[in-house]
Amino acid sequence: MSARVDRRAFVHAFVAGLESDALVISGLGSPTYDLFAAGERPGNFYLWGAMGGAVPMGLGLALAQPRRPVVVLTGDGEQLMGIGSLATVGVQQPANLTIVVLDNGLYGETGGQRSHAGHATDLAAVAAACGIADVRRCDHLTHAGSLADAAAAMAGPVFARVLVDASEQERVLPPRDGAANKIAFRAALGLSTF
Amino acid sequence: MSRPWPEQVYQVLRAADVTQVGYVPDAGHAHLIARAQQDADVRDVVLSTEEEGVALACGAWLGGQRAALLMQSSGVGNCINMFSLLTSGQFPFLTLVTMRGEFAEFNPWQTPMSRATQPVLQAMGLTVLRAERDDEVADVVDAAASAAYQANERVAVLLSQRLIGRKKWTTE
């Protein structure tokens, strides 16, 4: 049994270490709550659905904003549903994209059923096999700062499997209005509503 | 216009400032894919499944770029839940869908999704336009691009199988 880290403490430390211009997309469920709990920032986009879409959405954003660090913060279940998107990232090789998977090996939102990652699938090995060269395994709070530094360096793509414990966390819910979030996100980049 | 319609469509996409093209390889879109790959100002993104292209387009838009998704009618079925992202975030969206299973189709496995393609798109809130003849394709795609990027709509253009041509089944 490897060491596990508290997800909220890790995300808090990671987000605190990001550059202010970093753009972050969170996958539905706990990663969205974790990101919001770390403090609202204008460059955050919170997914409340679209399971499997966090990484391809981050890819489109990373390609559109090549001078800014782009982070996808998601969970193992969400990543498993979009597992093919790691292959798509492996083709594109976006230097400014960092994928952070908070891996507790279970589906926390639905009652804690074990995910494939909790059985047999090593998502870090999958990412490496898809051609992502900088793959990390994080199991200590001190890894959050170096991961934030890697995101800022934009020498990726980077994939981090963060081994988090299965403890229940307080639900800290960001607004569910995706359109308002989109408009605010684009405004922070100096873009019009449409 | 005297150029073949696939090149006309590419010119329409470029005139609409589409700079990301997501696709799952498809014979009917072969020209658009090849042109996107050759164009230094366009990023071609090969997808492992079509719903990635829906999320890709939303991410591109968040970052100030316009994307188009190229897929077959069978791929529309793969996208259904991801289309909810378009509605929830009110993202503009343009997809070009080559139809299988409707005209001179040799493969019965293409037919069920073919019949469901338009109802499924509409059920998920997309506007559906259809092009049947080569002399109308560019105009229809241009109208769809205007609706998407100027009126913030979600639009699919179905390119009929008669337009694409029957699938060549060579024995070489």
Coordinates of C-alpha atoms in Angstrom, one line a residue:
Chain A
M1 CA 0.0 0.0 0.0
S2 CA 1.6 3.2 -1.1
A3 CA 1.3 6.5 0.7
R4 CA -1.8 8.7 0.0
V5 CA -2.2 12.4 0.3
D6 CA -5.2 14.5 1.4
R7 CA -6.8 15.7 -1.9
R8 CA -7.9 19.1 -0.7
A9 CA -4.6 19.9 0.9
F10 CA -2.8 18.9 -2.3
V11 CA -5.0 20.9 -4.6
H12 CA -4.8 23.9 -2.3
A13 CA -1.0 23.8 -2.3
F14 CA -0.9 23.1 -6.1
V15 CA -3.2 26.0 -7.0
A16 CA -1.4 28.3 -4.6
G17 CA 1.8 27.5 -6.6
L18 CA 0.3 28.2 -10.0
E19 CA 1.0 31.4 -11.9
S20 CA -1.9 33.9 -11.7
D21 CA -2.3 33.6 -15.5
A22 CA -2.7 29.8 -15.4
L23 CA -6.0 28.5 -16.7
V24 CA -7.7 25.6 -15.0
I25 CA -10.5 23.2 -16.0
S26 CA -11.9 20.9 -13.4
G27 CA -13.7 17.6 -14.0
L28 CA -17.1 16.9 -12.5
G29 CA -17.5 15.8 -8.9
S30 CA -14.9 16.2 -6.3
P31 CA -12.2 17.9 -8.4
T32 CA -14.6 20.7 -9.2
Y33 CA -15.3 21.1 -5.4
D34 CA -11.5 20.8 -4.6
L35 CA -10.7 23.5 -7.1
F36 CA -13.3 25.9 -5.8
A37 CA -12.3 25.2 -2.2
A38 CA -8.8 26.3 -3.1
G39 CA -10.2 29.8 -3.9
E40 CA -12.0 31.4 -6.8
R41 CA -9.8 32.6 -9.6
P42 CA -10.8 34.2 -12.9
G43 CA -9.1 31.5 -14.9
N44 CA -11.2 28.6 -13.5
F45 CA -13.8 26.6 -15.5
Y46 CA -15.8 24.1 -13.5
L47 CA -17.4 21.2 -15.2
W48 CA -20.5 19.8 -13.6
G49 CA -21.1 17.2 -16.3
A50 CA -19.7 16.2 -19.7
M51 CA -17.9 13.2 -18.1
G52 CA -14.8 12.3 -20.0
G53 CA -14.5 15.8 -21.5
A54 CA -12.1 17.5 -19.1
V55 CA -8.9 16.6 -21.0
P56 CA -10.1 17.3 -24.5
M57 CA -11.6 20.6 -23.3
G58 CA -8.2 21.4 -21.8
L59 CA -6.5 20.5 -25.0
G60 CA -8.7 22.9 -27.1
L61 CA -7.9 25.6 -24.6
A62 CA -4.2 24.8 -24.5
L63 CA -4.0 25.0 -28.3
A64 CA -5.9 28.3 -28.3
Q65 CA -3.8 29.9 -25.6
P66 CA -0.2 28.5 -26.2
R67 CA 1.5 31.2 -24.0
R68 CA -0.5 30.3 -20.9
P69 CA -0.2 27.3 -18.6
V70 CA -3.4 25.2 -18.9
V71 CA -4.2 22.7 -16.2
V72 CA -6.8 19.9 -16.2
L73 CA -7.7 18.8 -12.7
T74 CA -9.8 15.7 -12.7
G75 CA -10.5 12.3 -11.0
D76 CA -9.7 8.8 -12.0
G77 CA -13.3 7.9 -12.9
E78 CA -13.7 10.9 -15.2
Q79 CA -10.3 10.2 -16.8
L80 CA -11.2 6.6 -17.4
M81 CA -14.3 7.7 -19.3
G82 CA -12.2 9.9 -21.5
I83 CA -9.2 7.6 -21.6
G84 CA -8.8 7.9 -25.3
S85 CA -8.2 11.7 -24.9
L86 CA -4.7 10.8 -23.5
A87 CA -3.9 9.3 -26.9
T88 CA -5.2 12.5 -28.5
V89 CA -2.9 14.6 -26.3
G90 CA 0.0 12.3 -27.1
V91 CA -0.4 13.2 -30.8
Q92 CA -0.7 16.9 -30.2
Q93 CA 2.0 17.3 -27.5
P94 CA 0.8 20.6 -26.2
A95 CA 3.7 22.0 -24.2
N96 CA 1.5 24.1 -22.0
L97 CA -0.9 21.4 -20.8
T98 CA -0.7 19.7 -17.4
I99 CA -3.1 17.0 -16.5
V100 CA -3.6 16.3 -12.8
V101 CA -5.6 13.2 -12.0
L102 CA -6.7 12.9 -8.3
D103 CA -6.7 9.1 -8.1
N104 CA -8.5 7.6 -5.1
G105 CA -9.3 4.5 -7.0
L106 CA -13.0 4.9 -6.6
Y107 CA -16.1 6.8 -7.7
G108 CA -16.7 9.1 -4.8
E109 CA -19.8 10.8 -6.1
T110 CA -21.8 7.6 -6.4
G111 CA -21.1 5.8 -3.2
G112 CA -17.4 4.9 -3.4
Q113 CA -17.5 2.0 -5.8
R114 CA -14.0 0.9 -6.9
S115 CA -12.9 2.3 -10.3
H116 CA -10.7 0.4 -12.7
A117 CA -7.9 2.6 -11.3
G118 CA -8.6 1.0 -7.9
H119 CA -8.4 -2.4 -9.5
A120 CA -5.8 -2.8 -12.2
T121 CA -5.4 0.4 -14.3
D122 CA -2.4 2.6 -13.8
L123 CA -3.4 5.8 -15.4
A124 CA 0.2 7.1 -15.3
A125 CA 1.3 4.1 -17.3
V126 CA -1.5 4.7 -19.7
A127 CA -0.4 8.3 -20.2
A128 CA 3.2 7.3 -20.7
A129 CA 2.1 4.7 -23.2
C130 CA 0.1 7.4 -25.1
G131 CA 3.3 9.3 -25.7
I132 CA 3.2 11.8 -22.8
A133 CA 6.9 12.0 -21.7
D134 CA 6.6 13.8 -18.4
V135 CA 4.6 11.5 -16.2
R136 CA 4.7 11.8 -12.4
R137 CA 3.4 9.9 -9.5
C138 CA 2.6 12.2 -6.5
D139 CA 1.9 10.8 -3.1
H140 CA 3.1 13.6 -0.8
L141 CA 2.1 17.2 -0.2
T142 CA 5.5 18.4 -1.1
H143 CA 5.0 17.2 -4.7
A144 CA 2.3 19.9 -5.2
G145 CA 4.8 22.7 -5.5
S146 CA 7.1 20.9 -7.9
L147 CA 4.0 20.0 -10.0
A148 CA 2.9 23.6 -10.1
D149 CA 6.4 24.6 -11.2
A150 CA 6.2 22.0 -14.0
A151 CA 2.9 23.5 -15.1
A152 CA 4.5 27.0 -15.2
A153 CA 7.5 25.7 -17.1
M154 CA 5.3 24.8 -20.1
A155 CA 7.7 22.1 -21.2
G156 CA 5.0 19.4 -21.2
P157 CA 2.6 17.9 -21.8
V158 CA 2.7 16.8 -18.2
F159 CA 0.6 14.0 -16.6
A160 CA 0.4 13.6 -12.8
R161 CA -1.2 10.8 -11.0
V162 CA -1.9 12.0 -7.5
L163 CA -2.6 9.2 -5.1
V164 CA -5.2 10.7 -2.8
D165 CA -6.9 9.1 0.2
A166 CA -10.6 8.2 0.1
S167 CA -11.7 10.4 2.9
E168 CA -14.9 12.3 2.5
Q169 CA -14.5 16.0 2.1
E170 CA -16.9 18.9 2.7
R171 CA -18.7 19.8 -0.5
V172 CA -17.8 23.3 -1.5
L173 CA -19.9 24.0 -4.5
P174 CA -19.0 26.6 -7.2
P175 CA -21.9 28.1 -9.2
R176 CA -23.5 25.7 -11.7
D177 CA -24.1 28.3 -14.4
G178 CA -21.8 27.2 -17.1
A179 CA -22.7 30.0 -19.4
A180 CA -21.8 32.6 -16.8
N181 CA -18.6 30.8 -16.1
K182 CA -17.7 30.8 -19.8
I183 CA -18.4 34.5 -20.1
A184 CA -16.3 35.4 -17.0
F185 CA -13.5 33.1 -18.2
R186 CA -13.4 34.7 -21.6
A187 CA -13.7 38.2 -20.1
A188 CA -10.6 37.5 -18.0
L189 CA -8.8 36.8 -21.3
G190 CA -10.1 40.0 -22.8
L191 CA -12.6 38.1 -25.0
S192 CA -16.2 39.2 -25.8
T193 CA -19.2 37.1 -24.9
F194 CA -19.4 35.8 -28.5
Chain B
M1 CA -17.8 28.6 -57.9
S2 CA -16.0 26.1 -60.1
R3 CA -13.8 24.4 -57.5
P4 CA -15.0 21.1 -56.2
W5 CA -17.3 21.5 -53.2
P6 CA -14.9 20.0 -50.6
E7 CA -12.4 22.8 -51.4
Q8 CA -15.2 25.3 -51.3
V9 CA -16.1 24.1 -47.8
Y10 CA -12.5 24.4 -46.7
Q11 CA -12.5 28.0 -47.9
V12 CA -15.7 28.7 -46.0
L13 CA -14.2 27.3 -42.8
R14 CA -11.1 29.4 -43.2
A15 CA -13.1 32.5 -44.0
A16 CA -15.0 31.9 -40.8
D17 CA -11.7 31.9 -39.0
V18 CA -11.9 28.2 -37.9
T19 CA -8.4 27.4 -36.7
Q20 CA -8.9 24.0 -34.9
V21 CA -10.3 21.1 -36.8
G22 CA -11.1 18.0 -34.8
Y23 CA -11.9 14.8 -36.7
V24 CA -12.2 11.1 -36.7
P25 CA -10.8 9.9 -40.1
D26 CA -13.5 9.6 -42.7
A27 CA -13.4 9.2 -46.5
G28 CA -16.1 11.9 -47.0
H29 CA -14.0 14.4 -45.1
A30 CA -10.7 13.4 -46.6
H31 CA -10.1 16.6 -48.5
L32 CA -10.9 18.8 -45.5
I33 CA -8.6 16.7 -43.3
A34 CA -5.7 16.9 -45.8
R35 CA -6.2 20.7 -46.2
A36 CA -6.2 21.2 -42.4
Q37 CA -3.0 19.2 -42.1
Q38 CA -1.3 21.2 -44.8
D39 CA -2.4 24.6 -43.5
A40 CA 0.1 26.2 -41.1
D41 CA -2.6 28.4 -39.6
V42 CA -4.9 25.5 -38.7
R43 CA -4.4 22.8 -36.0
D44 CA -5.7 19.4 -37.1
V45 CA -6.6 17.2 -34.1
V46 CA -7.2 13.6 -34.7
L47 CA -9.6 12.2 -32.1
S48 CA -9.9 8.8 -30.7
T49 CA -13.7 9.2 -30.4
E50 CA -16.0 12.0 -31.6
E51 CA -17.2 13.3 -28.3
E52 CA -13.6 14.5 -27.7
G53 CA -14.2 17.0 -30.5
V54 CA -17.2 18.5 -28.8
A55 CA -15.2 19.2 -25.6
L56 CA -12.2 20.3 -27.8
A57 CA -14.4 22.9 -29.5
C58 CA -15.6 24.3 -26.2
G59 CA -12.1 24.6 -24.9
A60 CA -11.0 26.3 -28.1
W61 CA -13.8 28.8 -27.6
L62 CA -12.9 29.4 -24.0
G63 CA -9.5 30.4 -25.3
G64 CA -10.7 32.6 -28.1
Q65 CA -10.4 30.2 -31.1
R66 CA -13.1 28.7 -33.3
A67 CA -13.1 24.9 -34.0
A68 CA -15.1 22.6 -36.3
L69 CA -15.8 18.9 -35.7
L70 CA -15.8 16.6 -38.7
M71 CA -17.4 13.2 -38.3
Q72 CA -19.6 10.5 -39.7
S73 CA -23.3 10.0 -38.8
S74 CA -22.2 7.1 -36.6
G75 CA -20.1 9.5 -34.6
V76 CA -23.1 11.6 -33.6
G77 CA -24.2 8.7 -31.4
N78 CA -20.9 8.8 -29.5
C79 CA -21.4 12.5 -28.8
I80 CA -24.8 12.5 -27.2
N81 CA -24.0 13.2 -23.5
M82 CA -21.1 15.5 -24.4
F83 CA -23.6 17.7 -26.4
S84 CA -24.9 18.7 -22.9
L85 CA -21.7 20.7 -22.5
L86 CA -22.8 22.9 -25.4
T87 CA -26.2 23.7 -23.9
S88 CA -25.0 24.1 -20.3
G89 CA -22.2 26.5 -21.3
Q90 CA -24.1 28.0 -24.3
F91 CA -21.0 27.4 -26.5
P92 CA -21.1 28.0 -30.2
F93 CA -20.6 24.8 -32.2
L94 CA -20.2 23.8 -35.8
T95 CA -20.0 20.2 -37.0
L96 CA -20.0 18.7 -40.5
V97 CA -21.5 15.2 -40.6
T98 CA -21.1 12.9 -43.6
M99 CA -24.1 10.6 -43.8
R100 CA -23.8 6.9 -44.1
G101 CA -26.7 4.4 -44.2
E102 CA -29.1 6.4 -46.4
F103 CA -28.2 6.1 -50.1
A104 CA -26.7 3.1 -51.9
E105 CA -25.4 1.9 -48.5
F106 CA -23.9 -1.6 -48.7
N107 CA -23.4 -2.0 -45.0
P108 CA -26.6 -2.5 -42.9
W109 CA -24.8 -1.8 -39.7
Q110 CA -24.7 1.9 -40.8
T111 CA -28.4 2.2 -41.0
P112 CA -29.7 2.4 -37.4
M113 CA -27.5 5.4 -36.4
S114 CA -28.1 7.0 -39.8
R115 CA -31.8 7.0 -39.1
A116 CA -31.3 8.4 -35.6
T117 CA -28.7 11.1 -36.5
Q118 CA -31.0 14.1 -37.1
P119 CA -33.5 13.3 -34.3
V120 CA -30.6 12.8 -31.9
L121 CA -29.0 16.1 -32.8
Q122 CA -32.3 18.0 -32.5
A123 CA -33.1 16.3 -29.2
M124 CA -29.8 17.6 -27.8
G125 CA -30.6 21.1 -28.9
L126 CA -28.6 21.4 -32.2
T127 CA -30.0 23.1 -35.3
V128 CA -29.7 20.7 -38.3
L129 CA -29.1 21.9 -41.8
R130 CA -28.7 19.5 -44.7
A131 CA -26.8 19.7 -48.1
E132 CA -27.9 17.4 -50.9
R133 CA -26.3 18.9 -54.0
D134 CA -22.8 19.9 -54.7
D135 CA -23.8 23.4 -55.8
E136 CA -25.4 24.2 -52.4
V137 CA -22.9 22.7 -50.0
A138 CA -20.7 25.8 -49.5
D139 CA -23.7 28.1 -49.1
V140 CA -25.2 25.8 -46.4
V141 CA -21.9 25.5 -44.5
D142 CA -21.4 29.2 -44.7
A143 CA -24.9 29.7 -43.2
A144 CA -24.1 27.3 -40.5
A145 CA -20.8 29.0 -39.6
S146 CA -22.6 32.3 -39.4
A147 CA -25.2 30.9 -37.1
A148 CA -22.6 29.3 -34.9
Y149 CA -20.0 32.1 -34.6
Q150 CA -22.1 35.2 -35.1
A151 CA -25.4 34.1 -33.5
N152 CA -23.8 31.8 -30.9
E153 CA -25.8 28.8 -32.1
R154 CA -25.1 25.0 -32.1
V155 CA -25.3 23.8 -35.7
A156 CA -24.8 20.5 -37.5
V157 CA -24.6 20.3 -41.3
L158 CA -25.5 16.8 -42.7
L159 CA -23.8 16.1 -45.9
S160 CA -25.9 13.5 -47.7
Q161 CA -24.6 10.2 -48.8
R162 CA -25.7 10.9 -52.3
L163 CA -23.5 14.0 -52.3
I164 CA -20.5 12.1 -50.8
G165 CA -20.9 9.3 -53.3
R166 CA -21.3 5.6 -52.7
K167 CA -18.5 4.0 -50.9
K168 CA -16.0 2.4 -53.2
W169 CA -15.4 -1.2 -52.3
T170 CA -12.2 -2.1 -54.1
T171 CA -10.7 -5.6 -54.2
E172 CA -7.2 -4.6 -55.0

